[in-house]
Coordinates of C-alpha atoms in Angstrom, one line a residue:
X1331 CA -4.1 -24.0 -6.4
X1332 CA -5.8 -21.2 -4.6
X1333 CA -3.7 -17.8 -5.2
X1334 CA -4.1 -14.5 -3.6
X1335 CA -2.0 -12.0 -5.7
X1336 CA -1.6 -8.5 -3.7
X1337 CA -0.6 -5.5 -6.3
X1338 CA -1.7 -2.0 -3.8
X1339 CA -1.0 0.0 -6.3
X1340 CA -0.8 -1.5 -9.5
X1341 CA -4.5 -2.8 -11.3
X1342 CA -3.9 -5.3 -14.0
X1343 CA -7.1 -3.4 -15.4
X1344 CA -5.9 -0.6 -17.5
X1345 CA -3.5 -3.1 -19.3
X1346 CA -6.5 -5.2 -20.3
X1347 CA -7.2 -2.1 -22.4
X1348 CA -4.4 -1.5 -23.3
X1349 CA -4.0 1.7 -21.4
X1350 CA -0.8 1.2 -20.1
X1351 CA 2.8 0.7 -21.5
X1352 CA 4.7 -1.6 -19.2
X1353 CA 6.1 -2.1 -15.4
X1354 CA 4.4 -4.4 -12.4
X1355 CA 0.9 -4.0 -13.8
X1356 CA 1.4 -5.8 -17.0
X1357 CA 3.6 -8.3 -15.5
X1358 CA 0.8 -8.6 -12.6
X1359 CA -1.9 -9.1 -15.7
X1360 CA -0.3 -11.2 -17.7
X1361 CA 1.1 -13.8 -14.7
X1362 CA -2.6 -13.7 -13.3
X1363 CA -3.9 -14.4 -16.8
X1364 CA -1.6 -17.5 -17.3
X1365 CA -1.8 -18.6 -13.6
X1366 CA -6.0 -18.9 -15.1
X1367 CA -5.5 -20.6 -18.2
X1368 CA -3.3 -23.1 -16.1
X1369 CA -6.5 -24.0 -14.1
X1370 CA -5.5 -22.4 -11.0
X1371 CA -8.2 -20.7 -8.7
X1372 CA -6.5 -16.5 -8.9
X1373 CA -7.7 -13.1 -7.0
X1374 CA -6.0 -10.3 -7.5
X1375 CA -6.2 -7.5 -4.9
X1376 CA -5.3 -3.7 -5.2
X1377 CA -6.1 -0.5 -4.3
X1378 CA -9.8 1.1 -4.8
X1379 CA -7.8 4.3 -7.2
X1380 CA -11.6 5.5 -8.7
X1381 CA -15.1 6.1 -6.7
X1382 CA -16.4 4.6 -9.8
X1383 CA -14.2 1.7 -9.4
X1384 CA -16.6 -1.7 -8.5
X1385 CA -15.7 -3.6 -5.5
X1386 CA -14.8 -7.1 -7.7
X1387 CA -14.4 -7.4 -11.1
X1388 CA -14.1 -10.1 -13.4
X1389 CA -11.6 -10.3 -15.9
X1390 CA -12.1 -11.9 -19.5
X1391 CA -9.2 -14.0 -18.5
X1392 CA -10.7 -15.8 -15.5
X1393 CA -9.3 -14.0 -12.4
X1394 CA -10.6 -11.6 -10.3
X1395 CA -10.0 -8.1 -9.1
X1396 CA -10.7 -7.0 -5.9
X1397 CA -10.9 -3.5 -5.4
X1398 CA -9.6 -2.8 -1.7
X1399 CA -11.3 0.1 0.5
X1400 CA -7.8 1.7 1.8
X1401 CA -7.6 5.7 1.8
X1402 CA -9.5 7.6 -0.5
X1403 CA -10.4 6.6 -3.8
X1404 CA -8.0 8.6 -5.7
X1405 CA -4.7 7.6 -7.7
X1406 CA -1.2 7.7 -5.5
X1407 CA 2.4 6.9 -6.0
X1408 CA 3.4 3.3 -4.7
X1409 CA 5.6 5.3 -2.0
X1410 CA 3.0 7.0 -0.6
X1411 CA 0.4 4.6 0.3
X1412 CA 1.9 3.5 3.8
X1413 CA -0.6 5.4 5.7
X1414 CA -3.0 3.4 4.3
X1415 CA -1.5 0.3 4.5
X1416 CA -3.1 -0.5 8.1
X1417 CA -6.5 -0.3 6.3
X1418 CA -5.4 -2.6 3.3
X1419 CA -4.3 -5.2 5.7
X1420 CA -7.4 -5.2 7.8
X1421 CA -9.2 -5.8 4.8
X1422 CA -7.1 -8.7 3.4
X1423 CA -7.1 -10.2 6.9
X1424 CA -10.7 -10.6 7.3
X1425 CA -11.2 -11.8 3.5
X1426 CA -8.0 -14.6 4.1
X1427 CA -9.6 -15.4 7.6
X1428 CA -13.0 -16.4 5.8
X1429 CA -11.7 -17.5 2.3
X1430 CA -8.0 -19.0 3.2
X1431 CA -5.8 -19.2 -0.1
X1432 CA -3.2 -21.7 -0.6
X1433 CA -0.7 -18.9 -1.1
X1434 CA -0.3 -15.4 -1.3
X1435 CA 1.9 -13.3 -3.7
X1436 CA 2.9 -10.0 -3.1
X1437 CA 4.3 -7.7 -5.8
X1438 CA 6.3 -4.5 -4.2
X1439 CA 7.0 -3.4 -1.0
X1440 CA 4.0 -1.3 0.1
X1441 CA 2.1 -5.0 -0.7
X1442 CA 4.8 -7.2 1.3
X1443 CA 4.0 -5.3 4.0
X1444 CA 0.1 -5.7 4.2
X1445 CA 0.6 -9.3 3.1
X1446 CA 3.0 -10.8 5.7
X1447 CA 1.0 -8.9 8.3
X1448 CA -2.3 -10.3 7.3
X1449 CA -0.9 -13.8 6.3
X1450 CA 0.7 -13.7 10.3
X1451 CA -1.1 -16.9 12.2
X1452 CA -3.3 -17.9 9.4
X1453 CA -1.0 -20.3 8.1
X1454 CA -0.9 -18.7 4.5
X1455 CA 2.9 -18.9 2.6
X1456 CA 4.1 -15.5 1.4
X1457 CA 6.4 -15.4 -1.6
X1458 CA 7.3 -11.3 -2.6
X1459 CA 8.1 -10.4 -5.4
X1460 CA 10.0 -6.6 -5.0
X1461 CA 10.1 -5.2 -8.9
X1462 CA 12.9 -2.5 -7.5
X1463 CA 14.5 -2.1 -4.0
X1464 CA 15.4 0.4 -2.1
X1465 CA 18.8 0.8 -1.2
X1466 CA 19.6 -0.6 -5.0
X1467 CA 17.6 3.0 -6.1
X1468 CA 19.2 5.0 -3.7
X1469 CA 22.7 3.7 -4.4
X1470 CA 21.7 4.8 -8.3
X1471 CA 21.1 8.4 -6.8
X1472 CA 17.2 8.8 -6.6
X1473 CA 17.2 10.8 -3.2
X1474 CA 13.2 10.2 -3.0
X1475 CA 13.4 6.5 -1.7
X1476 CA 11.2 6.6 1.7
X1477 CA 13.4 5.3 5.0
X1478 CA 11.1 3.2 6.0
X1479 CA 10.8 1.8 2.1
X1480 CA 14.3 0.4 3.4
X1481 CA 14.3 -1.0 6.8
X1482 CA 10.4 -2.7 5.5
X1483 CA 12.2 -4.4 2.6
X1484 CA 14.9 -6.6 5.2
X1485 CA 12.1 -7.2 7.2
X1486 CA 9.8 -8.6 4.6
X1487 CA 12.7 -10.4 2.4
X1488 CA 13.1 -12.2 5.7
X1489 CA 9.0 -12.9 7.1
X1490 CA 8.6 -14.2 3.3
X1491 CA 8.4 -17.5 2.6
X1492 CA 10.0 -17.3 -0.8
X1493 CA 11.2 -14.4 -2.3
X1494 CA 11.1 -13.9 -6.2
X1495 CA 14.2 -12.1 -8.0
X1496 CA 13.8 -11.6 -11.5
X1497 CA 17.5 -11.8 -12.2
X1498 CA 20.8 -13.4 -11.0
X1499 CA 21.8 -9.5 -10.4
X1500 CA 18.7 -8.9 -7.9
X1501 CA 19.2 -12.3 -6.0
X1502 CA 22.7 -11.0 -5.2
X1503 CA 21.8 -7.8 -4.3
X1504 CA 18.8 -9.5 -1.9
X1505 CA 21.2 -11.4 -0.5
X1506 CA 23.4 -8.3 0.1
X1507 CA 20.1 -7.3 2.0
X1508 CA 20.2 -10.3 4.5
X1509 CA 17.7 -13.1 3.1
X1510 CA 19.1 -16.4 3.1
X1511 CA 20.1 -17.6 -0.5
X1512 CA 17.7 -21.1 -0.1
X1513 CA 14.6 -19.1 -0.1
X1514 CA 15.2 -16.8 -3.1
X1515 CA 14.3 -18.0 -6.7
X1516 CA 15.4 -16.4 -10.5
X1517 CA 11.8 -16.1 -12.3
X1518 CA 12.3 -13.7 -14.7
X1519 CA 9.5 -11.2 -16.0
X1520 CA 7.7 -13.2 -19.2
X1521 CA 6.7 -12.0 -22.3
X1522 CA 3.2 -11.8 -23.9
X1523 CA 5.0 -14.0 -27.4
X1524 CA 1.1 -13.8 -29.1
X1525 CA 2.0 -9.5 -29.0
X1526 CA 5.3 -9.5 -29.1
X1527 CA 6.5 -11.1 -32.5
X1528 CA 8.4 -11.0 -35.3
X1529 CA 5.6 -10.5 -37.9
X1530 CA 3.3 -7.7 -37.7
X1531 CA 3.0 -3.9 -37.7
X1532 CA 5.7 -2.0 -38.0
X1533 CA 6.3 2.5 -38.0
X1534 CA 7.8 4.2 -40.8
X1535 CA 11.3 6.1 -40.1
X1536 CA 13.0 9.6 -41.3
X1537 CA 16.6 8.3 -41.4
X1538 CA 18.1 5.1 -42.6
X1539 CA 18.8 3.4 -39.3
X1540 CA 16.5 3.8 -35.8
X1541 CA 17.2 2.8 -32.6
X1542 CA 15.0 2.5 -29.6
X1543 CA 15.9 2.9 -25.8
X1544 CA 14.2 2.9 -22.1
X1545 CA 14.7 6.6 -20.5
X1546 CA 16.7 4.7 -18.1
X1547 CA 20.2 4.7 -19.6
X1548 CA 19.3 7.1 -22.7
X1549 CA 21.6 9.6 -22.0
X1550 CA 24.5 7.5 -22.5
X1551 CA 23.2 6.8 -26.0
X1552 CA 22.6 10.5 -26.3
X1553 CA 26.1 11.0 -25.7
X1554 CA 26.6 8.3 -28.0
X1555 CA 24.8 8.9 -31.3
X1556 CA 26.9 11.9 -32.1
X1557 CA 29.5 9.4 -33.8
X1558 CA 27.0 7.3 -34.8
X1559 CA 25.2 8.9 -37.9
X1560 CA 22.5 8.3 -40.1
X1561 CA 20.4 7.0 -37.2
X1562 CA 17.5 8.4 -35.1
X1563 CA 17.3 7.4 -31.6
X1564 CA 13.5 7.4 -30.1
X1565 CA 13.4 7.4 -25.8
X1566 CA 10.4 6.1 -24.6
X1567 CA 8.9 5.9 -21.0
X1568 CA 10.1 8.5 -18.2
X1569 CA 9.0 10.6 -15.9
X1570 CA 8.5 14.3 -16.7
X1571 CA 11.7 15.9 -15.2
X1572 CA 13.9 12.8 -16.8
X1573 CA 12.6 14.0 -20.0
X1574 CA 13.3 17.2 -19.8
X1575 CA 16.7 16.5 -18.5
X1576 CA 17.1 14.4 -21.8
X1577 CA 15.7 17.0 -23.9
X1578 CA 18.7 19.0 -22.9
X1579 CA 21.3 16.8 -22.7
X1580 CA 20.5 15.3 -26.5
X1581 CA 21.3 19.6 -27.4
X1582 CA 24.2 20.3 -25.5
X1583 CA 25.0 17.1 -27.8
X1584 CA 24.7 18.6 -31.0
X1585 CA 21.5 15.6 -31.7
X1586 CA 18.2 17.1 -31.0
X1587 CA 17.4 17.1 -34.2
X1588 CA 17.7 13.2 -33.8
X1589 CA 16.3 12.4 -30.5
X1590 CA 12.6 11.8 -30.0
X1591 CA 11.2 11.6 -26.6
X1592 CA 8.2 10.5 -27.1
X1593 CA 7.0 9.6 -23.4
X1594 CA 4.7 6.7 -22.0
X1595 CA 3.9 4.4 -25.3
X1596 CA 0.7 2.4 -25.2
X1597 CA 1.0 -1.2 -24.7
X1598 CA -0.7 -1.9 -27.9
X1599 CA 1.7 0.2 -30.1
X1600 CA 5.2 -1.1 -28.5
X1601 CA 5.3 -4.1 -30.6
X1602 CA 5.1 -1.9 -34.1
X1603 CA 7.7 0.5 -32.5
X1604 CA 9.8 -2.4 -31.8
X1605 CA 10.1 -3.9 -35.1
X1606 CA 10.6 -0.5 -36.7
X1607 CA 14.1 -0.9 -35.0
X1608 CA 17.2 -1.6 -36.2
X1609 CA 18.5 -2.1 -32.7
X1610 CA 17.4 -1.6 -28.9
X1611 CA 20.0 -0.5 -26.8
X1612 CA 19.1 -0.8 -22.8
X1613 CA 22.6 1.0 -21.2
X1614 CA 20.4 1.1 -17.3
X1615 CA 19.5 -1.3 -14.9
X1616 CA 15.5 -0.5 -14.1
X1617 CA 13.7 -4.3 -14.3
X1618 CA 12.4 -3.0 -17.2
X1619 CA 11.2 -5.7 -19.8
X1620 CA 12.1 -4.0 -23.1
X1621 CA 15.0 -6.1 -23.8
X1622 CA 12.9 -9.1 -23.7
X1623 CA 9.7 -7.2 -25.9
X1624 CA 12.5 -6.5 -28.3
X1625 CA 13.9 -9.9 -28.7
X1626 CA 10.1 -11.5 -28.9
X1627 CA 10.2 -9.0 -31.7
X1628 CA 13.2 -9.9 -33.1
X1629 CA 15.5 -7.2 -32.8
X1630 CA 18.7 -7.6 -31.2
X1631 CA 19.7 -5.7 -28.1
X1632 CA 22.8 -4.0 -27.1
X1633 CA 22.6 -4.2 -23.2
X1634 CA 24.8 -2.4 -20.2
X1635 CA 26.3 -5.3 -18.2
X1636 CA 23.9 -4.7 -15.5
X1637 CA 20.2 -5.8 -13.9
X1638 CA 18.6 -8.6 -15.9
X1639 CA 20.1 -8.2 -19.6
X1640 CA 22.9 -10.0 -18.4
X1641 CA 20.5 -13.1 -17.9
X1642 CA 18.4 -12.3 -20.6
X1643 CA 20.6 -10.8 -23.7
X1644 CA 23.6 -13.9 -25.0
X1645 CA 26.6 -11.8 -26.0
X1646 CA 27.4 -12.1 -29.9
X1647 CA 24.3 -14.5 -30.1
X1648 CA 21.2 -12.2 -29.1
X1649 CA 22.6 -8.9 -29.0
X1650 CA 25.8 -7.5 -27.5
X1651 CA 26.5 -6.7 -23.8
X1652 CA 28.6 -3.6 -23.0
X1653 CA 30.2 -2.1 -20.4
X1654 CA 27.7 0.6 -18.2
X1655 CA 28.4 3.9 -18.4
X1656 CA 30.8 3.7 -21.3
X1657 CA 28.7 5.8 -24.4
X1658 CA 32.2 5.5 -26.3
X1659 CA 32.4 1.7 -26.4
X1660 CA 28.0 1.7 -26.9
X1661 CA 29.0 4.2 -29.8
X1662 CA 32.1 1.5 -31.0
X1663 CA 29.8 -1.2 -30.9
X1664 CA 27.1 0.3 -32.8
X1665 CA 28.5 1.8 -35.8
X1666 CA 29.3 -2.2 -37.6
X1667 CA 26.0 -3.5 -36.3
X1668 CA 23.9 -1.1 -37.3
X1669 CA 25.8 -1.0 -41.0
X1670 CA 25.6 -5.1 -41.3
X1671 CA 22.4 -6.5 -41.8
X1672 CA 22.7 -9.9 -42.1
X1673 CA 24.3 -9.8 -38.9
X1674 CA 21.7 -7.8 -37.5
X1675 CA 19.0 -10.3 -38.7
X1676 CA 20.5 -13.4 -37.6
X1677 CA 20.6 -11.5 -33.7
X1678 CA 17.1 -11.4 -34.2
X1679 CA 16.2 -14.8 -35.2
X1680 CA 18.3 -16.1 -32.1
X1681 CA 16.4 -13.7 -29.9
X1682 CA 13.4 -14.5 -30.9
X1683 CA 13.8 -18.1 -30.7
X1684 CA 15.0 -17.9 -26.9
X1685 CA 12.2 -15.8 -25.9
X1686 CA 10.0 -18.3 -27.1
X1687 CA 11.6 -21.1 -25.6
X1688 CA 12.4 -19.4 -22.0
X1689 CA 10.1 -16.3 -21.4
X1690 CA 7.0 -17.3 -22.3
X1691 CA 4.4 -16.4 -19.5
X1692 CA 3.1 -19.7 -20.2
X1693 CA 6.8 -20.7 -19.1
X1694 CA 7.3 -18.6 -16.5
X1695 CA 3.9 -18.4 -15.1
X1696 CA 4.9 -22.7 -14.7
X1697 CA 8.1 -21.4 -13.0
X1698 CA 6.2 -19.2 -10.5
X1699 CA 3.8 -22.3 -9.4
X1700 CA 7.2 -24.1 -8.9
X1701 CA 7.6 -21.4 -6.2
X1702 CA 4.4 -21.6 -5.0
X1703 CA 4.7 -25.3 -4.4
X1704 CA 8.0 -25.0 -2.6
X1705 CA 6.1 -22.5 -0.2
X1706 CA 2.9 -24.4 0.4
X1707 CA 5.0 -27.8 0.2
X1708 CA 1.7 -28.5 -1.6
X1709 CA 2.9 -31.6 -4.8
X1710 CA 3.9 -29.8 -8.3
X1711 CA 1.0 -30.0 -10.7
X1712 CA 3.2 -30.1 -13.3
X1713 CA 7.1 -30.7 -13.8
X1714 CA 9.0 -27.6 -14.0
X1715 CA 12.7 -27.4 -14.4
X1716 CA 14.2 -24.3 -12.4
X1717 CA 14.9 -21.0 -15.2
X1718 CA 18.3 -21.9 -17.3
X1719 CA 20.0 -18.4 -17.8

């Protein structure tokens, strides 16, 4: 198959150096990478970021990267490129006009809307996937959602011929938004199980127990490691301003001497982080993929029942699931785990296993083709079940 993958502001680039530490980019590179080594035919578009940047590249994976002429050649938020937008689709119009893929994938809004638009009459299927929405961050309370972010994401979740949710929670929530249930499939995010493993690496720790949590969600573990002792809790990812709002929320707790914030993580040192954890506790909802890096790991995970750990994380199997917003039940629920081992390591193996068996890339990159075929009505290459949760 013939794939046009449209990521406007995220290159799969810098993760093939390992230069970045997680979000659309790395699933982008790693879903173009096993959409490769499945024999399919993949270009991957997004925005020229660098004057330096060339205007195709080949990655050592066997897909390419076009660099796409829209604005000037400097880095922008994913919010801000719609003024460029027009440009973008212009371009991908008149590359789909004389090269016509079998389908087109779009990863977030800003590249819904220059796909649909230069897909329109050429006969090309659509499936978006969204990473975040709109209304679902603004309900959360970031007041810096654009309007048109929302009106453009009904539209597009309706002009696409599939759309992609990457949990049960986000089909609802699309669903919520208008798009017909029939046209929206669960592929999760995958996991790169070659990096993410048990054996490997690990980081040496100050205090008997560590554990490890997304910026999303970490001030509810703040507030819960001051009853839970012995432990060092290290926040990783975040913008600036979270962090310093973490910074002094882990003092008015009494913990700062506990808390490391430690910021944006390479890619290539997550995995030794991981495994130097006792536990990894995800109390937000962001799409982030750390409960999954952590189970390929094979750490259990102590999960907010919210966003895609409730798909992902198998209560009293994998990890624990707890209610959000609820640091004295996460602090509860801790204390016995974190003092029992063997109970600890058998989480781990369990996790572990189910990674391997259900979020492979391989696997889900097999589950995405699935979605391309029901687009294209093109035959299934291979069989692929729909994703078991």
């Amino acid at each position: 198959m013939r794939i046009a993958v449209v990521s406007a502001h995220a290159s799969p680039l810098p993760v093939l150096g390992d230069a970045e530490e997680g979000g659309q980019d790395v699933h982008v590179a790693d879903l173009a990478a096993a959409l490769a080594a499945s024999g399919h035919d993949v270009v991957v578009h997004t925005r020229r970021d660098s004057p330096r940047a060339p205007e195709v590249v080949r990655s050592r994976h066997g897909y390419d990267v076009v660099h796409v002429p829209a604005g000037p050649p400097s880095p922008a938020h994913a919010d801000e490129l719609l003024p460029h937008l027009d440009e973008f689709t212009r371009f991908l119009r008149a590359q789909w006009r004389a090269d016509r893929p079998d389908v087109v994938h779009a990863h977030y809004w800003t590249s819904g809307v220059a796909s649909v638009l230069a897909a329109n009459g050429l006969g090309v299927p659509v499936v978006q996937t969204f990473h975040s929405l709109g209304a679902v961050a603004q309900q959360a309370g970031d007041e810096g959602v654009p309007e048109a972010r929302l009106s453009t994401e009904r539209l597009i979740g309706r002009e696409a011929s599939r759309v992609v949710a990457q949990s049960t929670d986000e089909k609802a929530q699309l669903v919520g938004l208008g798009v017909a249930r029939t046209r929206v499939a669960v592929v999760p995010p995958g996991v790169d199980v070659e990096r993410f493993k048990p054996d490997g690496p690990t980081l040496n720790r100050p205090l008997p127990h560590r554990v490890v949590s997304p910026a999303v969600g970490a001030d509810d573990v703040i507030t819960a490691l001051r009853s839970v002792w012995d432990t060092e809790l290290v926040v990783v990812g975040g913008r600036a301003e979270d962090v310093r709002g973490l910074r002094e929320h882990a003092r008015a707790c009494g913990v700062g001497d506990r808390v490391r914030l430690v910021g944006r993580v390479p890619r290539v040192a997550m995995p030794a982080l991981l495994r130097s954890s006792d536990v990894v506790v995800c109390a937000g909802a962001d799409g982030d993929v750390t409960p999954l890096e952590a189970m390929a790991c094979g750490v259990p995970v102590v999960a907010a029942t919210v966003g895609g750990a409730t798909d992902t994380v198998v209560d009293g199997v994998t990890g624990l699931l707890v209610p959000p917003e609820d640091p004295r039940t996460l602090a509860r629920v801790l204390r016995p785990l974190l003092a029992d081992e063997a109970r600890r390591d058998a989480y781990g193996i369990a996790a572990a296993d189910r990674v391997e068996a259900r979020y492979s890339t391989a696997r889900i990159a097999t589950e995405t083709v699935r979605v391309y075929s029901q687009a294209t009505g093109l035959p299934e290459a291979v069989e692929a079940s729909a994703h078991e949760v």
